[in-house]
Amino acid sequence: MTGETLFPAGFVWGAATSAYQIEGAAAQGGRGPSIWDTFARVPGRVAGGHTGEVAADHYHRYRQDTALMADLGLGAYRFSVAWPRVQPEGRGPVNPEGLDFYRRLADSLLEHGIEPWVTLYHWDLPQALQDRGGWASRETAGRFADYAAAVYGALRDRVANWTTLNEPWCAAFLGHAAGIHAPGVQDPATAVRAAHHLLVAHGQATRAMRAIDAGPRLGINLNLDPVTPASDGPADADAARRIDGVYNRLFLDPLFRGSYPADVLQDLGGLGGLEEAGDDDLAAIAAPLDLLGVNYYRRWVVAARPEWPRLGGPPSPWVAAGDVEFVASDRPRTDLGWEIDPSGLDELLLRLHTEYPSLPLYVTENGAAFDDVPDAKGLVPDQARIRFLDGHLRAAHRAIQGGVDLRGYFVWSLLDNFEWAEGYAMRFGIVYVDFPTQRRTPKDSARWYREAIARGGLNGSP
Ligand code: FCB
């Protein structure tokens, strides 16, 4: 191949992590327990019995980690703030030591010329709030707005780019319907209620932050994936419509069109939860945003299986869709079993661009788990991850060529980390972490990413 695939000037080259997955220091610095601390301690919930108690020990090693980011040439770093570090009880007085950690982290990034991007909620709800009902309770939305305002007030002089929630679909449906994420509830109706309360929390938080000043560039991170019918038949098309509804449009429509989609309301009708949404809720949820963070990992191919029960099957995140089959293809997969399909990314970005009001888009997560092993020289040759990232960046570039206002890309993840129910076995980092010694080793993909950043794009023509 000749030539280069260059991105527009000013394109943001980043990497992302989240608090519970890397910080450790779970009982230090005044941090209170989160629902993930509780969940991980229940035998059988997390592979290998792993917890985030130590994780990548980033709480103590953040300076080393920001130096590593500087060495890669990162322009931006997306991290999340642990609510229970800032408010151990989830409400009431803030813990100054907790806020101070994030101030020091932001300062260290700024010293290296790296833009801090803050996500306020990446799934680590204070356990004290779960004890009062968690996301099943509307009260949690108000608590989140108070917490968001406290963090914004403390960091607004250092941080310009903010997102409220990471992947509310996962928090609601993996956490409350499938029960494979904290808090481990398996009740579809509760999951739908939690989804609405998460969106209300987002809306109330944006109001509270904008009431402090007009400053924040504000958005949300959604996990969005194209959904493709397995055949041309009407039943499979309807299955695709329904999965797209409960996965993508359940969040996109209230945020960007001001209402829940009518077909989804009908599909979920029997479960309740969304009907309580009054005009005030919907207006808060739809308050204008400055950016949308897109987390993309895969495409879904679905088929109708009318002989399967729609409701009441085994616990699943796909509420009221027990009669939909997720069809495997022969595409290559990551170690997590996720099919690799870069073409889903430009398809998704173009859809967002044409179907929803145009606002700046950022890919705020994209990456792959592979079983990386250091070789005899201590290097980590992760060619498969390089191919994955290269393919997806090319898809991002195609989207930009097609007119999409895509302004940045964040690799998931900077470091190997605690991959939720999978524990430490699934390594997503471009930097290898040897957990017993906490030694960091940039993988070949980190060196490859550094070259891409320095070049402003990829080797070889589009
Ligand atoms: C996303 C999560 C992130 C990480 C990746 C692999 O759903 O936001 O924390 O687990 O998947």
XYZ file of C-alpha atoms and ligand atoms in Angstrom:
473
model
C 0.000 0.000 0.000
C 1.130 3.525 -0.644
C -0.006 6.859 0.663
C -1.513 7.737 3.987
C -4.962 7.899 5.541
C -4.881 11.192 7.366
C -7.447 12.573 9.814
C -8.487 16.231 9.967
C -6.292 18.641 11.895
C -7.494 18.864 15.483
C -8.764 15.269 15.530
C -8.555 14.062 19.152
C -6.415 10.953 19.676
C -7.217 9.456 23.049
C -7.435 6.438 25.283
C -10.040 5.570 27.904
C -10.328 3.769 31.246
C -12.791 3.723 34.138
C -12.364 4.129 37.872
C -13.381 0.726 39.204
C -11.471 -1.053 36.456
C -8.073 0.508 37.216
C -7.906 2.535 40.424
C -7.805 -0.083 43.171
C -7.405 1.522 46.630
C -11.000 0.487 47.165
C -10.925 1.155 50.902
C -8.386 3.977 50.862
C -8.605 7.746 50.731
C -12.027 7.719 52.346
C -13.704 5.817 49.476
C -16.939 4.080 50.376
C -18.037 0.736 48.893
C -19.721 0.608 45.499
C -22.157 -1.931 44.094
C -19.238 -3.514 42.227
C -17.326 -4.129 45.466
C -20.386 -5.912 46.810
C -21.164 -7.807 43.605
C -17.579 -8.994 43.058
C -17.512 -10.528 46.523
C -20.462 -12.806 45.779
C -19.028 -16.200 44.795
C -19.568 -17.033 41.148
C -20.363 -13.522 39.939
C -16.922 -12.602 38.616
C -14.631 -15.069 36.827
C -11.812 -16.272 39.063
C -13.352 -14.546 42.079
C -11.529 -11.367 41.016
C -12.403 -7.941 42.447
C -11.352 -4.363 41.760
C -9.768 -3.980 45.170
C -6.265 -3.490 43.757
C -6.941 -3.488 39.990
C -4.088 -1.699 38.170
C -3.292 0.300 41.317
C -3.718 3.476 39.289
C -4.718 5.412 42.429
C -1.099 5.165 43.562
C 0.572 5.014 40.151
C -1.296 7.725 38.256
C 1.852 9.809 37.753
C 3.645 6.911 36.094
C 0.538 6.325 33.973
C 0.231 9.918 32.797
C 3.944 9.882 31.892
C 3.252 6.770 29.840
C 0.368 8.516 28.083
C 2.639 11.450 27.315
C 5.155 9.060 25.829
C 2.443 7.730 23.504
C 1.622 11.264 22.451
C -2.022 11.032 23.568
C -3.985 14.221 23.070
C -6.751 13.259 25.497
C -7.442 10.783 28.263
C -10.966 9.764 29.248
C -11.328 8.527 32.820
C -14.244 8.218 35.191
C -14.720 9.629 38.648
C -15.713 7.096 41.316
C -18.859 8.438 42.950
C -18.118 6.535 46.213
C -14.682 8.158 46.364
C -16.252 11.600 46.198
C -19.385 10.853 48.234
C -18.821 7.646 50.220
C -22.516 7.552 51.158
C -23.741 8.716 47.774
C -25.142 11.906 49.258
C -24.265 14.582 51.727
C -20.797 15.989 52.310
C -18.065 15.355 49.789
C -14.844 13.618 50.724
C -12.107 16.212 50.055
C -9.454 13.530 49.685
C -11.463 11.925 46.903
C -11.835 15.134 44.927
C -8.198 15.890 45.527
C -7.143 12.678 43.790
C -8.952 13.739 40.617
C -7.510 17.264 40.853
C -4.007 15.810 41.030
C -4.733 13.436 38.169
C -6.088 16.271 36.000
C -3.085 18.444 36.873
C -0.678 15.700 35.962
C -2.423 15.265 32.589
C -2.405 18.998 31.922
C 1.305 19.209 32.772
C 1.872 16.718 29.955
C -0.395 18.591 27.569
C -3.079 15.866 27.704
C -6.709 16.956 27.798
C -8.661 15.336 30.652
C -12.125 14.017 29.668
C -14.287 13.130 32.657
C -17.102 10.575 32.752
C -19.144 11.010 35.918
C -20.666 7.545 36.160
C -19.070 4.340 34.933
C -21.205 1.853 36.908
C -19.784 2.185 40.437
C -22.885 3.331 42.307
C -22.289 3.913 46.036
C -23.588 0.823 47.861
C -25.383 3.108 50.338
C -27.616 4.284 47.475
C -28.258 0.729 46.320
C -29.441 0.029 49.859
C -32.036 2.773 49.279
C -33.206 1.287 45.966
C -30.387 2.170 43.547
C -31.404 2.962 39.965
C -34.785 1.340 40.548
C -35.519 4.389 42.699
C -36.109 7.808 41.212
C -34.373 9.365 44.199
C -31.004 8.215 42.805
C -31.383 10.626 39.866
C -31.465 13.619 42.208
C -28.503 12.296 44.156
C -26.568 11.963 40.889
C -27.313 15.585 39.971
C -25.932 16.760 43.349
C -22.829 14.640 42.926
C -22.303 15.831 39.324
C -22.527 19.459 40.433
C -19.992 18.845 43.232
C -17.480 17.250 40.864
C -18.047 19.866 38.182
C -17.563 22.655 40.715
C -14.284 21.137 41.870
C -12.778 20.331 38.464
C -14.295 22.840 36.082
C -11.154 24.993 36.057
C -9.177 21.997 34.798
C -11.633 19.935 32.715
C -13.547 21.154 29.669
C -15.081 17.915 28.328
C -17.628 15.996 30.402
C -19.903 13.036 29.931
C -22.556 12.079 32.436
C -23.181 8.345 32.097
C -21.251 5.538 30.518
C -23.474 3.073 28.658
C -26.769 3.332 30.511
C -27.988 0.263 28.569
C -25.410 -1.904 30.361
C -26.119 -0.364 33.765
C -29.853 -0.940 33.316
C -30.119 -4.223 31.442
C -26.931 -6.138 32.306
C -27.335 -4.988 35.907
C -31.082 -5.433 36.397
C -32.405 -7.875 33.771
C -29.565 -10.313 32.959
C -28.075 -9.751 36.416
C -24.555 -10.417 35.132
C -23.383 -6.960 36.253
C -23.878 -5.219 39.596
C -26.252 -5.034 41.351
C -27.159 -8.485 39.931
C -30.935 -8.019 39.787
C -32.895 -10.244 37.372
C -36.160 -8.472 36.795
C -37.032 -7.012 33.362
C -39.494 -4.449 34.731
C -36.890 -3.128 37.165
C -34.400 -2.856 34.304
C -36.760 -0.668 32.265
C -37.423 1.523 35.298
C -33.654 1.793 35.906
C -33.122 2.836 32.268
C -35.569 5.698 32.689
C -34.064 6.791 36.000
C -30.584 6.757 34.489
C -31.780 9.051 31.710
C -33.491 11.310 34.246
C -30.224 11.363 36.197
C -28.402 12.437 33.033
C -30.949 15.197 32.423
C -30.926 16.512 35.986
C -27.123 16.426 36.089
C -26.800 18.450 32.882
C -29.197 21.036 34.354
C -27.251 21.191 37.616
C -23.904 21.543 35.853
C -25.103 24.195 33.438
C -26.596 26.103 36.369
C -23.066 26.534 37.730
C -21.795 28.084 34.518
C -22.110 27.858 30.769
C -18.712 26.196 30.596
C -18.959 22.445 30.243
C -18.830 20.725 26.873
C -21.326 18.131 27.890
C -22.375 14.763 26.529
C -23.121 11.136 27.302
C -21.490 7.835 26.281
C -23.819 5.323 24.643
C -22.987 1.803 23.556
C -24.546 1.669 20.102
C -24.385 -1.126 17.573
C -25.997 -1.673 14.189
C -28.608 -4.426 14.216
C -28.956 -6.409 10.979
C -31.724 -8.910 10.156
C -30.450 -12.413 9.335
C -32.635 -12.590 6.215
C -34.837 -10.427 3.990
C -37.992 -11.841 5.536
C -40.427 -9.628 7.483
C -40.104 -11.608 10.742
C -36.341 -11.098 10.900
C -36.774 -7.442 9.949
C -39.165 -7.045 12.843
C -36.725 -8.773 15.206
C -34.063 -6.274 14.113
C -36.456 -3.363 14.638
C -37.180 -4.559 18.174
C -33.550 -5.082 19.195
C -32.551 -1.761 17.662
C -35.440 -0.313 19.672
C -34.505 -1.575 23.143
C -30.781 -1.142 22.565
C -30.156 1.976 20.462
C -33.360 4.005 20.118
C -34.510 3.606 23.730
C -31.651 5.974 24.569
C -31.112 7.977 21.372
C -34.727 9.064 20.911
C -35.411 10.603 24.328
C -31.982 12.263 24.305
C -32.144 13.690 20.802
C -35.819 13.697 19.820
C -37.483 14.357 23.155
C -39.606 11.201 23.427
C -39.427 7.445 23.774
C -40.044 5.681 20.442
C -43.689 4.639 20.120
C -42.880 1.128 18.892
C -40.560 0.500 21.851
C -43.205 1.747 24.288
C -45.538 -0.751 22.702
C -42.999 -3.600 22.731
C -42.263 -2.971 26.414
C -45.864 -2.117 27.226
C -46.420 -4.997 29.590
C -43.428 -4.029 31.704
C -44.252 -0.424 32.570
C -41.495 1.938 33.684
C -41.466 4.405 30.798
C -45.049 5.607 31.044
C -44.210 7.570 34.171
C -42.053 9.850 32.034
C -43.710 13.247 32.276
C -42.982 16.272 30.103
C -40.540 17.629 32.652
C -38.509 14.399 32.631
C -38.462 14.315 28.849
C -37.499 17.970 28.594
C -34.610 17.449 31.025
C -33.426 14.329 29.190
C -33.525 16.132 25.841
C -31.656 19.257 26.965
C -29.188 20.103 24.198
C -25.766 18.465 24.413
C -22.435 19.478 22.950
C -21.252 16.033 21.936
C -22.175 12.366 21.784
C -19.708 9.698 22.868
C -20.122 6.500 20.838
C -18.788 3.235 22.262
C -18.609 0.690 19.459
C -17.539 -2.932 19.704
C -19.669 -5.109 17.419
C -22.701 -5.603 15.178
C -25.746 -7.733 16.043
C -27.319 -10.061 13.487
C -30.735 -11.260 14.608
C -33.427 -13.711 13.549
C -37.012 -14.241 14.718
C -37.733 -17.454 16.648
C -41.497 -17.252 17.192
C -41.469 -20.655 18.902
C -39.369 -19.209 21.770
C -41.157 -17.364 24.615
C -41.082 -13.601 24.201
C -41.480 -12.980 27.924
C -40.452 -15.059 30.892
C -37.543 -17.033 29.437
C -34.193 -17.376 31.193
C -32.703 -14.090 32.485
C -31.391 -12.014 29.587
C -30.635 -8.360 28.927
C -33.005 -8.482 25.942
C -36.258 -7.693 27.682
C -39.473 -8.637 25.929
C -37.367 -10.185 23.163
C -36.859 -13.771 24.291
C -38.045 -14.810 20.831
C -35.065 -13.204 19.074
C -31.977 -15.216 18.235
C -28.548 -13.587 18.040
C -27.004 -15.300 15.045
C -23.278 -16.011 14.943
C -21.359 -15.470 11.734
C -18.003 -16.813 10.665
C -16.280 -13.473 11.177
C -13.114 -13.583 13.296
C -13.665 -12.924 17.002
C -11.836 -11.379 19.903
C -11.094 -13.487 22.985
C -14.331 -12.300 24.513
C -16.123 -13.946 21.593
C -17.157 -10.619 20.095
C -17.234 -10.682 16.284
C -14.895 -8.220 14.618
C -16.694 -5.985 12.126
C -15.207 -2.546 11.444
C -17.867 -1.837 8.782
C -20.421 -1.589 11.590
C -18.665 1.519 12.858
C -18.979 3.703 9.765
C -22.496 2.371 9.202
C -23.406 3.432 12.753
C -21.754 6.849 12.532
C -23.473 7.598 9.215
C -26.805 6.577 10.684
C -26.350 8.892 13.658
C -25.388 11.681 11.281
C -28.445 11.269 9.068
C -31.151 10.231 11.554
C -30.344 12.384 14.572
C -29.682 16.107 14.880
C -26.122 16.683 13.945
C -23.777 17.156 16.844
C -20.082 16.453 17.194
C -19.403 12.742 17.588
C -16.479 11.078 19.326
C -15.738 7.366 19.399
C -15.182 7.225 23.155
C -14.496 3.468 23.289
C -13.330 0.916 20.752
C -10.925 -1.925 21.284
C -10.446 -5.659 21.668
C -9.534 -8.334 24.221
C -6.807 -10.753 23.255
C -4.795 -13.179 25.304
C -1.559 -11.197 25.217
C 1.549 -12.837 26.577
C 4.949 -11.159 26.879
C 7.592 -12.905 24.779
C 11.136 -13.888 25.821
C 12.331 -10.315 25.244
C 9.522 -8.961 27.402
C 7.704 -7.473 24.410
C 4.003 -8.028 23.779
C 3.402 -8.657 20.078
C -0.335 -8.022 19.696
C -0.750 -7.987 15.922
C -4.429 -8.907 16.186
C -5.149 -5.763 18.225
C -3.204 -3.629 15.741
C -5.314 -5.074 12.916
C -8.470 -4.394 14.935
C -7.569 -0.768 15.665
C -6.345 -0.131 12.141
C -9.573 -1.509 10.670
C -11.786 0.549 12.944
C -9.816 3.754 12.442
C -10.190 3.252 8.695
C -13.936 2.907 9.238
C -13.898 6.133 11.259
C -12.050 7.804 8.416
C -14.624 6.576 5.882
C -17.347 8.102 8.048
C -15.571 11.465 8.058
C -15.190 11.268 4.265
C -18.919 10.585 4.140
C -19.658 13.854 5.939
C -19.896 12.743 9.577
C -18.719 15.292 12.123
C -16.464 12.831 13.944
C -13.919 14.678 16.031
C -11.981 12.070 17.967
C -11.244 8.462 18.851
C -10.430 6.909 22.233
C -8.937 3.412 22.380
C -10.421 1.103 24.994
C -8.264 0.732 26.899
C -5.036 2.364 27.988
C -4.249 -0.408 30.485
C -5.196 -4.035 30.971
C -7.810 -3.889 33.712
C -10.691 -5.442 35.634
C -13.062 -6.428 32.829
C -16.217 -6.607 34.967
C -17.732 -10.132 35.126
C -14.697 -11.461 33.195
C -12.204 -10.336 35.854
C -8.579 -9.848 34.805
C -8.535 -12.607 32.184
C -9.696 -10.345 29.359
C -6.940 -7.919 28.431
C -8.074 -4.831 26.503
C -5.019 -2.618 27.154
C -2.539 -1.250 24.678
C -0.297 -1.361 27.739
C 0.262 -4.749 29.371
C -0.125 -4.882 33.153
C 1.565 -7.679 35.066
C -0.875 -7.634 37.968
C 1.320 -9.318 40.625
C 4.089 -6.719 40.158
C 1.968 -3.948 38.574
C 4.673 -3.560 35.952
C 3.480 -1.754 32.807
C 4.793 -2.791 29.370
C 3.551 -0.982 26.272
C 2.378 -3.608 23.784
C 3.270 -3.386 20.092
C -0.164 -1.788 19.609
C 0.894 1.088 21.867
C 3.909 1.743 19.653
C 1.705 1.429 16.584
C -0.792 3.925 18.089
C 2.015 6.340 18.930
C 3.075 6.305 15.259
C -0.510 6.836 14.107
C -0.878 9.791 16.464
C 2.431 11.310 15.354
C 1.430 10.872 11.690
C -2.113 12.092 12.265
C -3.419 8.926 10.629
C -2.611 5.536 9.204
C -0.014 4.187 6.892
C -1.392 3.228 3.507
C -4.211 4.717 1.492
C -7.809 4.543 2.793
C -17.697 -1.373 27.617
C -17.427 -0.728 28.963
C -15.994 -0.735 29.375
C -15.296 -2.014 28.989
C -15.554 -2.353 27.538
C -14.856 -3.594 27.074
O -18.994 -1.838 27.582
O -17.854 0.611 28.951
O -15.922 -0.476 30.754
O -15.679 -3.022 29.840
O -16.917 -2.483 27.323
